[in-house]
Amino acid sequence: MTTITRFAPSPTGRLHVGNIRTALHNWMLAQKTGGKFMLRIDDTDPERSKEEYTVAIRADLAWLGMHPDGEERQSLRLDHYDAAFEKLRASGRVYRCYETAQELDLKRKVQLGRGKPPIYDRAGLELTDADHAAKAAEGIAPHWRFKLDHSTPITWDDGVRGPQKFDPATLSDPVIRRADGSWLYMLPSAVDDIEMGITDVLRGEDHVSNTAVQVQMFDAMGATPPRFGHEALLVGKEGKLSKRLGSLGCDAFREKDIEPQAIIALLARLGTSLPVEPIADVAALVETFDLSTFGRAPAKFDDADLERINTALVHQLNYGSVQDRLPDGMGEEAWHAIRPNLETVSGAHDYWAIVTGPIELPEFSDEDRAYLAEAAKTLSWGDNPWGALTSALKDSTGRKGKGLFLPLRQALTGQNHGPDMGELLPVLGEETARRRLERAAG
Ligand code: GLU
């Protein structure tokens, strides 16, 4: 059976690093097994869902290189939820309730005060036809709960957490539909997972108790539940659920000039027993994707890791993939000379300014000026002008090490450190190099 995974964001905000990670793992699982990865927009809440977020979610996934094999939108599938609901109603698996939020809150407080768990008391099930008629006469519409079957434990073998077992009597019958007919998350999601043929659901462990309920929904609708895997949550490096991570998304990464490959390489393995490495080849990451490597402890997200991986990946990027982000006129040779010194691609602009000039020179001693005059005369242009220049100067002046190299670097770039001169000198060109040496010689 073909693996079909899905990423199901609610378009009530931008993607953040936590849901990017969930999307990625679902995408990788589909890639690894030659399956399909679906995008499902959970937009049943018309008040909080915004089209601009749906558009941004698609764009962010595309920027990260995760291209869905199809997309569904819950707001276009309401008739499917109605149909499923009617069947559950006919089989007695949903029931009407009228409690207000305040009444439910009070019930919970009373239960907690008596040392009991705050589970819905199923008062709705006790209502008679006359009670319902009286509510209707008052113009009060019911909301609907799904009736959990208390007769057998709920079990599944979780891809990350191992065998799971829940006593359904410890769970409240979930409200699935509001009095105005609108849907809560629980039922539409299960209906879609069935109708989209979803075989595997990977999501955060904050969904574990939803899964317990949904396993019964799948059964009640005559479907086999998909395989589930609940990943440990992503936390800040200090080990706590962090507010900042909840708003850290693609815009922030782009602003810091982080490559999408770096985000992928980090999130693919963070929280697993596999080493987090600067792997640019996403196929290699997909190859090693394995739920059995996922740990139960929260995965710690640290910006320093992301920056480290980004830097290492920038050093591997080929010219073609960055060309349109480089300064005008910067060619392949220059990219290769400068690349090893960069932390981000946009850093190339600073280094390119060294090539185009003007550069600022330090104060040279008389001795160094004489040395640089000699260098200007010695400079010759062949395959390896830097190698030729420095070895000739070594012979003619007896200088070596820093005394040999540093004044040349300073005269040619205005800097004490920087790109490999053997690679940079050809980028500067003979004329500029000679002019700079002569100018530094005074
Ligand atoms: N829209 C839900 C969420 O973002 C989807 C959860 C799920 O994967 O089923 O939490």
Tab-separated table of C-alpha atoms and ligand atoms in Angstrom:
chain	number	residue	atom	x	y	z
A	1	MET	CA	0.000	0.000	0.000
A	2	THR	CA	1.346	3.422	-0.933
A	3	THR	CA	2.235	5.572	2.031
A	4	ILE	CA	0.185	8.739	2.151
A	5	THR	CA	1.082	11.339	4.764
A	6	ARG	CA	-0.350	14.755	5.342
A	7	PHE	CA	0.531	18.039	6.909
A	8	ALA	CA	-2.567	19.701	8.317
A	9	PRO	CA	-1.913	23.271	9.418
A	10	SER	CA	-4.658	25.591	10.579
A	11	PRO	CA	-4.251	28.836	8.603
A	12	THR	CA	-4.541	30.972	11.703
A	13	GLY	CA	-0.935	32.122	11.585
A	14	ARG	CA	2.392	31.603	9.865
A	15	LEU	CA	4.264	28.311	10.042
A	16	HIS	CA	6.751	28.184	12.888
A	17	VAL	CA	9.742	25.977	13.400
A	18	GLY	CA	7.662	23.369	15.280
A	19	ASN	CA	5.169	22.852	12.505
A	20	ILE	CA	7.842	23.083	9.838
A	21	ARG	CA	9.422	20.117	11.591
A	22	THR	CA	6.137	18.188	11.581
A	23	ALA	CA	5.644	18.948	7.895
A	24	LEU	CA	9.201	17.871	7.144
A	25	HIS	CA	8.896	14.516	8.877
A	26	ASN	CA	5.669	13.730	7.064
A	27	TRP	CA	7.265	14.796	3.791
A	28	MET	CA	10.371	12.687	4.459
A	29	LEU	CA	8.353	9.617	5.357
A	30	ALA	CA	6.469	9.915	2.067
A	31	GLN	CA	9.711	10.488	0.125
A	32	LYS	CA	11.444	7.556	1.722
A	33	THR	CA	8.682	5.130	0.830
A	34	GLY	CA	7.910	6.563	-2.609
A	35	GLY	CA	4.549	7.685	-1.264
A	36	LYS	CA	2.571	10.887	-1.294
A	37	PHE	CA	2.632	13.944	0.913
A	38	MET	CA	-0.608	15.909	1.093
A	39	LEU	CA	-1.272	19.406	2.336
A	40	ARG	CA	-4.533	19.736	4.177
A	41	ILE	CA	-5.651	23.187	5.179
A	42	ASP	CA	-7.621	22.907	8.429
A	43	ASP	CA	-9.750	25.990	7.891
A	44	THR	CA	-13.042	25.057	9.518
A	45	ASP	CA	-12.813	28.059	11.832
A	46	PRO	CA	-13.914	30.919	9.574
A	47	GLU	CA	-13.144	33.574	12.134
A	48	ARG	CA	-9.522	32.675	12.763
A	49	SER	CA	-8.596	31.232	9.364
A	50	LYS	CA	-7.142	33.732	6.894
A	51	GLU	CA	-6.481	33.300	3.206
A	52	GLU	CA	-3.185	35.184	3.510
A	53	TYR	CA	-1.925	32.474	5.881
A	54	THR	CA	-2.924	29.697	3.484
A	55	VAL	CA	-0.993	31.496	0.749
A	56	ALA	CA	1.995	31.967	3.063
A	57	ILE	CA	1.938	28.301	4.166
A	58	ARG	CA	2.126	27.161	0.536
A	59	ALA	CA	4.937	29.624	-0.182
A	60	ASP	CA	6.920	28.604	2.905
A	61	LEU	CA	6.660	24.903	2.046
A	62	ALA	CA	7.798	25.657	-1.501
A	63	TRP	CA	10.757	27.713	-0.253
A	64	LEU	CA	11.745	24.812	1.988
A	65	GLY	CA	11.498	22.433	-0.969
A	66	MET	CA	8.519	20.427	0.279
A	67	HIS	CA	6.126	20.204	-2.617
A	68	PRO	CA	2.818	18.551	-1.723
A	69	ASP	CA	1.372	15.937	-4.047
A	70	GLY	CA	-2.077	17.382	-3.515
A	71	GLU	CA	-4.049	19.793	-1.398
A	72	GLU	CA	-7.412	19.666	0.330
A	73	ARG	CA	-9.236	22.373	2.208
A	74	GLN	CA	-11.641	21.570	4.970
A	75	SER	CA	-13.814	24.588	4.199
A	76	LEU	CA	-14.598	22.984	0.821
A	77	ARG	CA	-15.484	19.640	2.338
A	78	LEU	CA	-18.214	20.550	4.816
A	79	ASP	CA	-20.756	18.295	3.076
A	80	HIS	CA	-18.456	15.311	3.793
A	81	TYR	CA	-18.506	16.111	7.500
A	82	ASP	CA	-22.278	16.447	7.428
A	83	ALA	CA	-22.587	13.029	5.820
A	84	ALA	CA	-20.273	11.384	8.372
A	85	PHE	CA	-22.080	13.146	11.181
A	86	GLU	CA	-25.480	11.906	10.016
A	87	LYS	CA	-24.185	8.338	10.011
A	88	LEU	CA	-22.773	8.689	13.517
A	89	ARG	CA	-26.034	10.196	14.619
A	90	ALA	CA	-27.980	7.303	13.140
A	91	SER	CA	-25.741	4.851	14.985
A	92	GLY	CA	-26.105	6.737	18.255
A	93	ARG	CA	-22.465	7.843	18.480
A	94	VAL	CA	-23.203	11.563	18.803
A	95	TYR	CA	-25.487	13.279	21.266
A	96	ARG	CA	-26.889	16.683	22.044
A	97	CYS	CA	-25.776	18.897	24.929
A	98	TYR	CA	-26.702	22.408	26.052
A	99	GLU	CA	-24.270	23.387	28.779
A	100	THR	CA	-22.779	26.843	28.464
A	101	ALA	CA	-19.038	27.361	28.858
A	102	GLN	CA	-19.664	28.756	32.352
A	103	GLU	CA	-21.741	25.735	33.363
A	104	LEU	CA	-19.036	23.358	32.155
A	105	ASP	CA	-16.430	25.347	33.999
A	106	LEU	CA	-18.434	25.114	37.191
A	107	LYS	CA	-18.880	21.350	36.779
A	108	ARG	CA	-15.125	20.976	36.376
A	109	LYS	CA	-14.448	23.037	39.492
A	110	VAL	CA	-16.859	20.969	41.549
A	111	GLN	CA	-15.258	17.726	40.316
A	112	LEU	CA	-11.771	18.998	41.037
A	113	GLY	CA	-12.929	20.173	44.483
A	114	ARG	CA	-14.062	16.617	45.209
A	115	GLY	CA	-10.719	15.272	44.042
A	116	LYS	CA	-12.210	13.815	40.869
A	117	PRO	CA	-10.868	14.183	37.332
A	118	PRO	CA	-12.731	16.876	35.365
A	119	ILE	CA	-14.428	14.562	32.869
A	120	TYR	CA	-17.725	15.496	31.220
A	121	ASP	CA	-20.526	13.831	33.202
A	122	ARG	CA	-22.618	12.905	30.141
A	123	ALA	CA	-25.607	14.851	31.446
A	124	GLY	CA	-26.627	15.332	27.799
A	125	LEU	CA	-27.270	11.612	27.496
A	126	GLU	CA	-29.902	11.811	30.229
A	127	LEU	CA	-32.054	14.363	28.437
A	128	THR	CA	-35.515	13.257	27.324
A	129	ASP	CA	-37.364	14.203	24.163
A	130	ALA	CA	-39.359	16.633	26.260
A	131	ASP	CA	-36.114	18.288	27.498
A	132	HIS	CA	-34.907	18.727	23.920
A	133	ALA	CA	-38.298	20.081	22.864
A	134	ALA	CA	-38.225	22.576	25.714
A	135	LYS	CA	-34.768	23.816	24.656
A	136	ALA	CA	-35.933	24.109	21.076
A	137	ALA	CA	-39.006	26.070	22.204
A	138	GLU	CA	-36.645	28.485	23.974
A	139	GLY	CA	-34.707	28.820	20.724
A	140	ILE	CA	-31.615	27.087	22.165
A	141	ALA	CA	-29.784	24.849	19.712
A	142	PRO	CA	-27.656	21.949	20.973
A	143	HIS	CA	-23.959	21.358	20.471
A	144	TRP	CA	-22.881	17.785	19.788
A	145	ARG	CA	-20.537	15.388	21.504
A	146	PHE	CA	-19.043	12.161	20.228
A	147	LYS	CA	-19.904	9.282	22.549
A	148	LEU	CA	-16.820	7.311	23.439
A	149	ASP	CA	-17.241	3.573	23.796
A	150	HIS	CA	-16.195	2.773	27.353
A	151	SER	CA	-16.276	-0.987	26.886
A	152	THR	CA	-12.721	-1.594	25.645
A	153	PRO	CA	-9.396	0.150	26.108
A	154	ILE	CA	-8.114	2.282	23.245
A	155	THR	CA	-4.775	1.020	21.984
A	156	TRP	CA	-2.365	1.725	19.191
A	157	ASP	CA	1.257	1.082	18.481
A	158	ASP	CA	2.800	4.519	18.246
A	159	GLY	CA	5.697	4.894	15.808
A	160	VAL	CA	7.601	7.015	18.325
A	161	ARG	CA	6.129	6.232	21.731
A	162	GLY	CA	5.555	2.511	21.357
A	163	PRO	CA	2.390	0.729	22.549
A	164	GLN	CA	-0.249	3.130	23.861
A	165	LYS	CA	-3.244	2.281	25.993
A	166	PHE	CA	-6.053	4.573	27.174
A	167	ASP	CA	-9.087	3.871	29.284
A	168	PRO	CA	-11.825	5.742	27.383
A	169	ALA	CA	-13.665	6.369	30.658
A	170	THR	CA	-10.844	8.744	31.617
A	171	LEU	CA	-11.593	10.965	28.619
A	172	SER	CA	-14.421	13.442	28.125
A	173	ASP	CA	-16.732	12.824	25.204
A	174	PRO	CA	-15.405	15.522	22.877
A	175	VAL	CA	-17.574	18.305	21.518
A	176	ILE	CA	-17.383	17.876	17.761
A	177	ARG	CA	-19.909	20.398	16.512
A	178	ARG	CA	-20.973	23.764	17.838
A	179	ALA	CA	-24.549	24.951	18.264
A	180	ASP	CA	-24.221	27.065	15.109
A	181	GLY	CA	-23.374	23.914	13.120
A	182	SER	CA	-19.666	24.718	12.751
A	183	TRP	CA	-17.047	22.020	13.312
A	184	LEU	CA	-14.357	21.551	15.866
A	185	TYR	CA	-11.093	19.918	14.831
A	186	MET	CA	-11.701	16.343	15.891
A	187	LEU	CA	-14.240	14.794	13.492
A	188	PRO	CA	-13.380	16.577	10.191
A	189	SER	CA	-9.760	15.542	10.656
A	190	ALA	CA	-10.685	11.867	11.050
A	191	VAL	CA	-13.115	12.043	8.095
A	192	ASP	CA	-10.395	13.581	5.917
A	193	ASP	CA	-7.763	11.093	6.999
A	194	ILE	CA	-10.123	8.305	5.929
A	195	GLU	CA	-11.215	9.862	2.644
A	196	MET	CA	-7.723	11.002	1.685
A	197	GLY	CA	-6.436	7.487	2.357
A	198	ILE	CA	-3.897	8.731	4.884
A	199	THR	CA	-1.757	5.794	6.028
A	200	ASP	CA	0.538	7.598	8.472
A	201	VAL	CA	0.007	10.548	10.765
A	202	LEU	CA	3.061	12.111	12.361
A	203	ARG	CA	2.338	14.959	14.699
A	204	GLY	CA	3.305	16.472	18.015
A	205	GLU	CA	2.732	14.636	21.268
A	206	ASP	CA	0.267	17.343	22.269
A	207	HIS	CA	-2.138	15.370	20.050
A	208	VAL	CA	-1.858	12.047	21.884
A	209	SER	CA	-5.213	12.339	23.670
A	210	ASN	CA	-6.867	13.542	20.434
A	211	THR	CA	-5.558	10.394	18.820
A	212	ALA	CA	-7.180	8.257	21.501
A	213	VAL	CA	-10.532	9.847	20.648
A	214	GLN	CA	-9.934	9.704	16.911
A	215	VAL	CA	-9.038	6.006	17.021
A	216	GLN	CA	-12.596	5.430	18.226
A	217	MET	CA	-13.939	7.758	15.516
A	218	PHE	CA	-12.176	5.741	12.818
A	219	ASP	CA	-13.732	2.576	14.269
A	220	ALA	CA	-17.157	4.190	14.522
A	221	MET	CA	-16.915	5.163	10.841
A	222	GLY	CA	-15.897	1.637	9.876
A	223	ALA	CA	-12.318	2.566	8.956
A	224	THR	CA	-8.939	1.262	10.072
A	225	PRO	CA	-6.990	4.043	11.824
A	226	PRO	CA	-3.757	5.158	10.163
A	227	ARG	CA	-0.419	4.477	11.832
A	228	PHE	CA	0.326	7.229	14.326
A	229	GLY	CA	3.608	8.662	15.524
A	230	HIS	CA	3.735	11.423	18.111
A	231	GLU	CA	6.984	13.306	18.285
A	232	ALA	CA	8.339	14.917	21.398
A	233	LEU	CA	7.862	18.660	21.239
A	234	LEU	CA	10.434	21.172	20.187
A	235	VAL	CA	11.732	23.345	23.000
A	236	GLY	CA	14.177	26.222	23.294
A	237	LYS	CA	17.788	25.460	24.138
A	238	GLU	CA	17.063	26.151	27.803
A	239	GLY	CA	14.730	23.153	27.675
A	240	LYS	CA	11.433	24.991	28.015
A	241	LEU	CA	8.573	25.392	25.576
A	242	SER	CA	9.478	28.735	24.183
A	243	LYS	CA	7.189	31.486	22.996
A	244	ARG	CA	9.864	32.653	20.631
A	245	LEU	CA	9.874	29.323	18.766
A	246	GLY	CA	6.141	29.738	18.266
A	247	SER	CA	6.776	32.742	16.074
A	248	LEU	CA	10.093	31.754	14.549
A	249	GLY	CA	9.391	30.981	10.907
A	250	CYS	CA	10.597	31.331	7.343
A	251	ASP	CA	10.539	35.138	7.308
A	252	ALA	CA	12.899	35.270	10.270
A	253	PHE	CA	15.165	32.659	8.663
A	254	ARG	CA	15.244	34.555	5.382
A	255	GLU	CA	15.997	37.773	7.208
A	256	LYS	CA	19.020	36.135	8.789
A	257	ASP	CA	19.923	34.707	5.384
A	258	ILE	CA	19.607	31.116	6.560
A	259	GLU	CA	19.459	28.642	3.672
A	260	PRO	CA	16.385	26.411	3.532
A	261	GLN	CA	18.730	23.405	3.289
A	262	ALA	CA	20.152	24.302	6.717
A	263	ILE	CA	16.691	24.309	8.276
A	264	ILE	CA	15.931	20.979	6.643
A	265	ALA	CA	19.232	19.411	7.726
A	266	LEU	CA	18.710	20.520	11.328
A	267	LEU	CA	15.024	19.696	11.708
A	268	ALA	CA	15.351	16.356	9.944
A	269	ARG	CA	17.465	14.997	12.773
A	270	LEU	CA	16.911	17.192	15.810
A	271	GLY	CA	15.528	15.020	18.598
A	272	THR	CA	16.676	11.805	16.926
A	273	SER	CA	19.659	9.627	17.745
A	274	LEU	CA	21.213	10.508	14.362
A	275	PRO	CA	23.893	13.216	14.298
A	276	VAL	CA	22.802	16.682	13.179
A	277	GLU	CA	25.145	17.370	10.279
A	278	PRO	CA	25.395	19.900	7.443
A	279	ILE	CA	23.971	17.560	4.837
A	280	ALA	CA	22.985	19.460	1.700
A	281	ASP	CA	21.711	16.404	-0.125
A	282	VAL	CA	18.143	16.016	1.060
A	283	ALA	CA	17.966	12.540	-0.492
A	284	ALA	CA	20.670	11.463	1.964
A	285	LEU	CA	18.584	12.792	4.849
A	286	VAL	CA	15.493	11.038	3.525
A	287	GLU	CA	17.467	7.803	3.242
A	288	THR	CA	18.306	7.819	6.952
A	289	PHE	CA	14.848	8.911	8.123
A	290	ASP	CA	13.612	6.358	10.620
A	291	LEU	CA	10.997	6.817	13.347
A	292	SER	CA	12.828	4.354	15.562
A	293	THR	CA	15.611	6.949	15.941
A	294	PHE	CA	13.186	9.505	17.404
A	295	GLY	CA	13.671	10.144	21.111
A	296	ARG	CA	11.045	10.698	23.763
A	297	ALA	CA	12.787	13.691	25.307
A	298	PRO	CA	11.933	17.171	23.976
A	299	ALA	CA	14.058	18.192	21.005
A	300	LYS	CA	16.137	21.268	21.782
A	301	PHE	CA	16.282	23.955	19.144
A	302	ASP	CA	19.339	26.184	19.321
A	303	ASP	CA	19.947	29.033	16.856
A	304	ALA	CA	23.687	28.432	17.181
A	305	ASP	CA	23.224	24.933	15.680
A	306	LEU	CA	21.279	26.377	12.798
A	307	GLU	CA	23.929	29.011	12.140
A	308	ARG	CA	26.719	26.439	12.308
A	309	ILE	CA	24.963	24.193	9.817
A	310	ASN	CA	24.123	27.116	7.597
A	311	THR	CA	27.754	28.227	7.446
A	312	ALA	CA	28.932	24.739	6.578
A	313	LEU	CA	26.304	24.445	3.856
A	314	VAL	CA	27.109	27.854	2.365
A	315	HIS	CA	30.655	26.555	1.880
A	316	GLN	CA	29.228	23.784	-0.288
A	317	LEU	CA	26.819	25.828	-2.404
A	318	ASN	CA	27.668	25.936	-6.062
A	319	TYR	CA	27.707	29.135	-8.062
A	320	GLY	CA	24.574	28.337	-10.053
A	321	SER	CA	22.463	28.024	-6.938
A	322	VAL	CA	23.460	31.412	-5.521
A	323	GLN	CA	24.243	33.467	-8.641
A	324	ASP	CA	21.089	35.557	-8.518
A	325	ARG	CA	21.800	36.591	-4.920
A	326	LEU	CA	25.390	37.687	-5.536
A	327	PRO	CA	26.591	41.227	-6.245
A	328	ASP	CA	26.566	42.284	-9.891
A	329	GLY	CA	29.676	41.178	-11.695
A	330	MET	CA	30.700	38.549	-9.163
A	331	GLY	CA	31.597	35.469	-11.170
A	332	GLU	CA	32.165	31.827	-10.368
A	333	GLU	CA	35.884	32.206	-9.654
A	334	ALA	CA	35.150	34.951	-7.144
A	335	TRP	CA	32.400	32.886	-5.504
A	336	HIS	CA	34.807	30.008	-5.013
A	337	ALA	CA	37.473	32.310	-3.593
A	338	ILE	CA	35.099	33.976	-1.161
A	339	ARG	CA	32.750	31.122	-0.254
A	340	PRO	CA	34.943	29.512	2.446
A	341	ASN	CA	34.940	32.801	4.389
A	342	LEU	CA	31.203	33.300	4.462
A	343	GLU	CA	28.691	32.623	7.193
A	344	THR	CA	25.786	33.552	4.951
A	345	VAL	CA	25.452	34.098	1.207
A	346	SER	CA	24.723	37.805	1.666
A	347	GLY	CA	28.130	38.148	3.329
A	348	ALA	CA	29.498	37.909	-0.235
A	349	HIS	CA	28.630	41.592	-0.702
A	350	ASP	CA	31.210	42.651	1.892
A	351	TYR	CA	33.917	40.531	0.329
A	352	TRP	CA	33.048	41.660	-3.157
A	353	ALA	CA	33.542	45.253	-1.980
A	354	ILE	CA	37.154	44.275	-1.290
A	355	VAL	CA	37.543	43.249	-4.911
A	356	THR	CA	35.836	46.277	-6.412
A	357	GLY	CA	37.413	48.684	-3.880
A	358	PRO	CA	38.158	51.279	-2.831
A	359	ILE	CA	40.033	49.683	0.048
A	360	GLU	CA	41.532	51.377	3.063
A	361	LEU	CA	45.199	50.721	3.722
A	362	PRO	CA	46.873	50.477	7.121
A	363	GLU	CA	49.999	52.472	7.942
A	364	PHE	CA	52.995	50.567	6.544
A	365	SER	CA	56.508	50.849	7.918
A	366	ASP	CA	59.261	52.088	5.567
A	367	GLU	CA	60.575	48.581	5.436
A	368	ASP	CA	57.204	47.154	4.408
A	369	ARG	CA	56.793	49.872	1.795
A	370	ALA	CA	60.090	48.916	0.231
A	371	TYR	CA	59.002	45.301	0.343
A	372	LEU	CA	55.703	46.124	-1.383
A	373	ALA	CA	57.518	48.126	-4.077
A	374	GLU	CA	59.604	45.055	-4.724
A	375	ALA	CA	56.372	43.004	-4.828
A	376	ALA	CA	54.831	45.322	-7.435
A	377	LYS	CA	57.911	44.836	-9.617
A	378	THR	CA	58.010	41.092	-9.063
A	379	LEU	CA	54.317	40.488	-9.817
A	380	SER	CA	53.934	38.374	-12.913
A	381	TRP	CA	50.808	36.816	-14.293
A	382	GLY	CA	50.574	33.117	-14.944
A	383	ASP	CA	48.586	30.149	-13.723
A	384	ASN	CA	49.294	30.801	-10.097
A	385	PRO	CA	50.304	34.443	-9.642
A	386	TRP	CA	50.156	34.333	-5.829
A	387	GLY	CA	52.358	31.255	-5.586
A	388	ALA	CA	54.817	32.747	-8.058
A	389	LEU	CA	54.869	36.128	-6.298
A	390	THR	CA	55.389	34.799	-2.796
A	391	SER	CA	58.037	32.279	-3.697
A	392	ALA	CA	59.980	34.873	-5.700
A	393	LEU	CA	59.732	37.348	-2.809
A	394	LYS	CA	60.786	34.716	-0.319
A	395	ASP	CA	63.970	34.134	-2.315
A	396	SER	CA	64.688	37.782	-3.011
A	397	THR	CA	63.911	39.217	0.447
A	398	GLY	CA	64.449	36.270	2.781
A	399	ARG	CA	61.088	37.035	4.382
A	400	LYS	CA	58.880	34.212	5.501
A	401	GLY	CA	55.617	33.522	7.328
A	402	LYS	CA	53.653	36.522	8.467
A	403	GLY	CA	56.330	38.987	7.354
A	404	LEU	CA	56.107	37.612	3.839
A	405	PHE	CA	52.318	37.319	3.546
A	406	LEU	CA	50.626	39.900	5.759
A	407	PRO	CA	51.842	43.134	4.088
A	408	LEU	CA	50.824	41.673	0.729
A	409	ARG	CA	47.351	40.772	1.979
A	410	GLN	CA	46.980	44.192	3.574
A	411	ALA	CA	48.104	45.988	0.444
A	412	LEU	CA	45.893	43.925	-1.833
A	413	THR	CA	42.727	43.765	0.306
A	414	GLY	CA	43.044	46.327	3.100
A	415	GLN	CA	42.346	43.455	5.539
A	416	ASN	CA	44.374	41.354	7.955
A	417	HIS	CA	42.338	38.235	7.246
A	418	GLY	CA	40.171	37.003	4.465
A	419	PRO	CA	39.895	34.710	1.504
A	420	ASP	CA	42.705	32.500	0.338
A	421	MET	CA	45.000	34.854	-1.592
A	422	GLY	CA	45.848	32.180	-4.129
A	423	GLU	CA	42.202	32.199	-5.167
A	424	LEU	CA	41.535	35.870	-4.648
A	425	LEU	CA	44.465	37.303	-6.620
A	426	PRO	CA	43.208	36.019	-9.999
A	427	VAL	CA	39.823	37.531	-9.157
A	428	LEU	CA	41.467	40.927	-8.488
A	429	GLY	CA	43.290	40.735	-11.789
A	430	GLU	CA	46.786	41.820	-12.685
A	431	GLU	CA	46.115	45.482	-13.164
A	432	THR	CA	44.269	46.046	-9.890
A	433	ALA	CA	46.809	43.958	-7.995
A	434	ARG	CA	49.762	45.945	-9.360
A	435	ARG	CA	48.025	49.254	-8.754
A	436	ARG	CA	47.254	48.349	-5.145
A	437	LEU	CA	50.804	47.170	-4.462
A	438	GLU	CA	52.228	50.343	-5.970
A	439	ARG	CA	49.861	52.540	-4.019
A	440	ALA	CA	50.720	50.783	-0.764
A	441	ALA	CA	54.449	51.168	-1.557
A	442	GLY	CA	53.749	54.919	-1.595
B	1	GLU	N1	-4.773	21.484	12.405
B	1	GLU	C1	-4.247	20.630	13.427
B	1	GLU	C2	-3.079	21.319	14.088
B	1	GLU	O1	-2.481	22.188	13.475
B	1	GLU	C3	-3.814	19.351	12.793
B	1	GLU	C4	-3.419	18.286	13.720
B	1	GLU	C5	-3.251	16.968	12.996
B	1	GLU	O2	-2.152	16.736	12.504
B	1	GLU	O3	-4.205	16.244	12.891
B	1	GLU	O4	-2.780	21.073	15.227
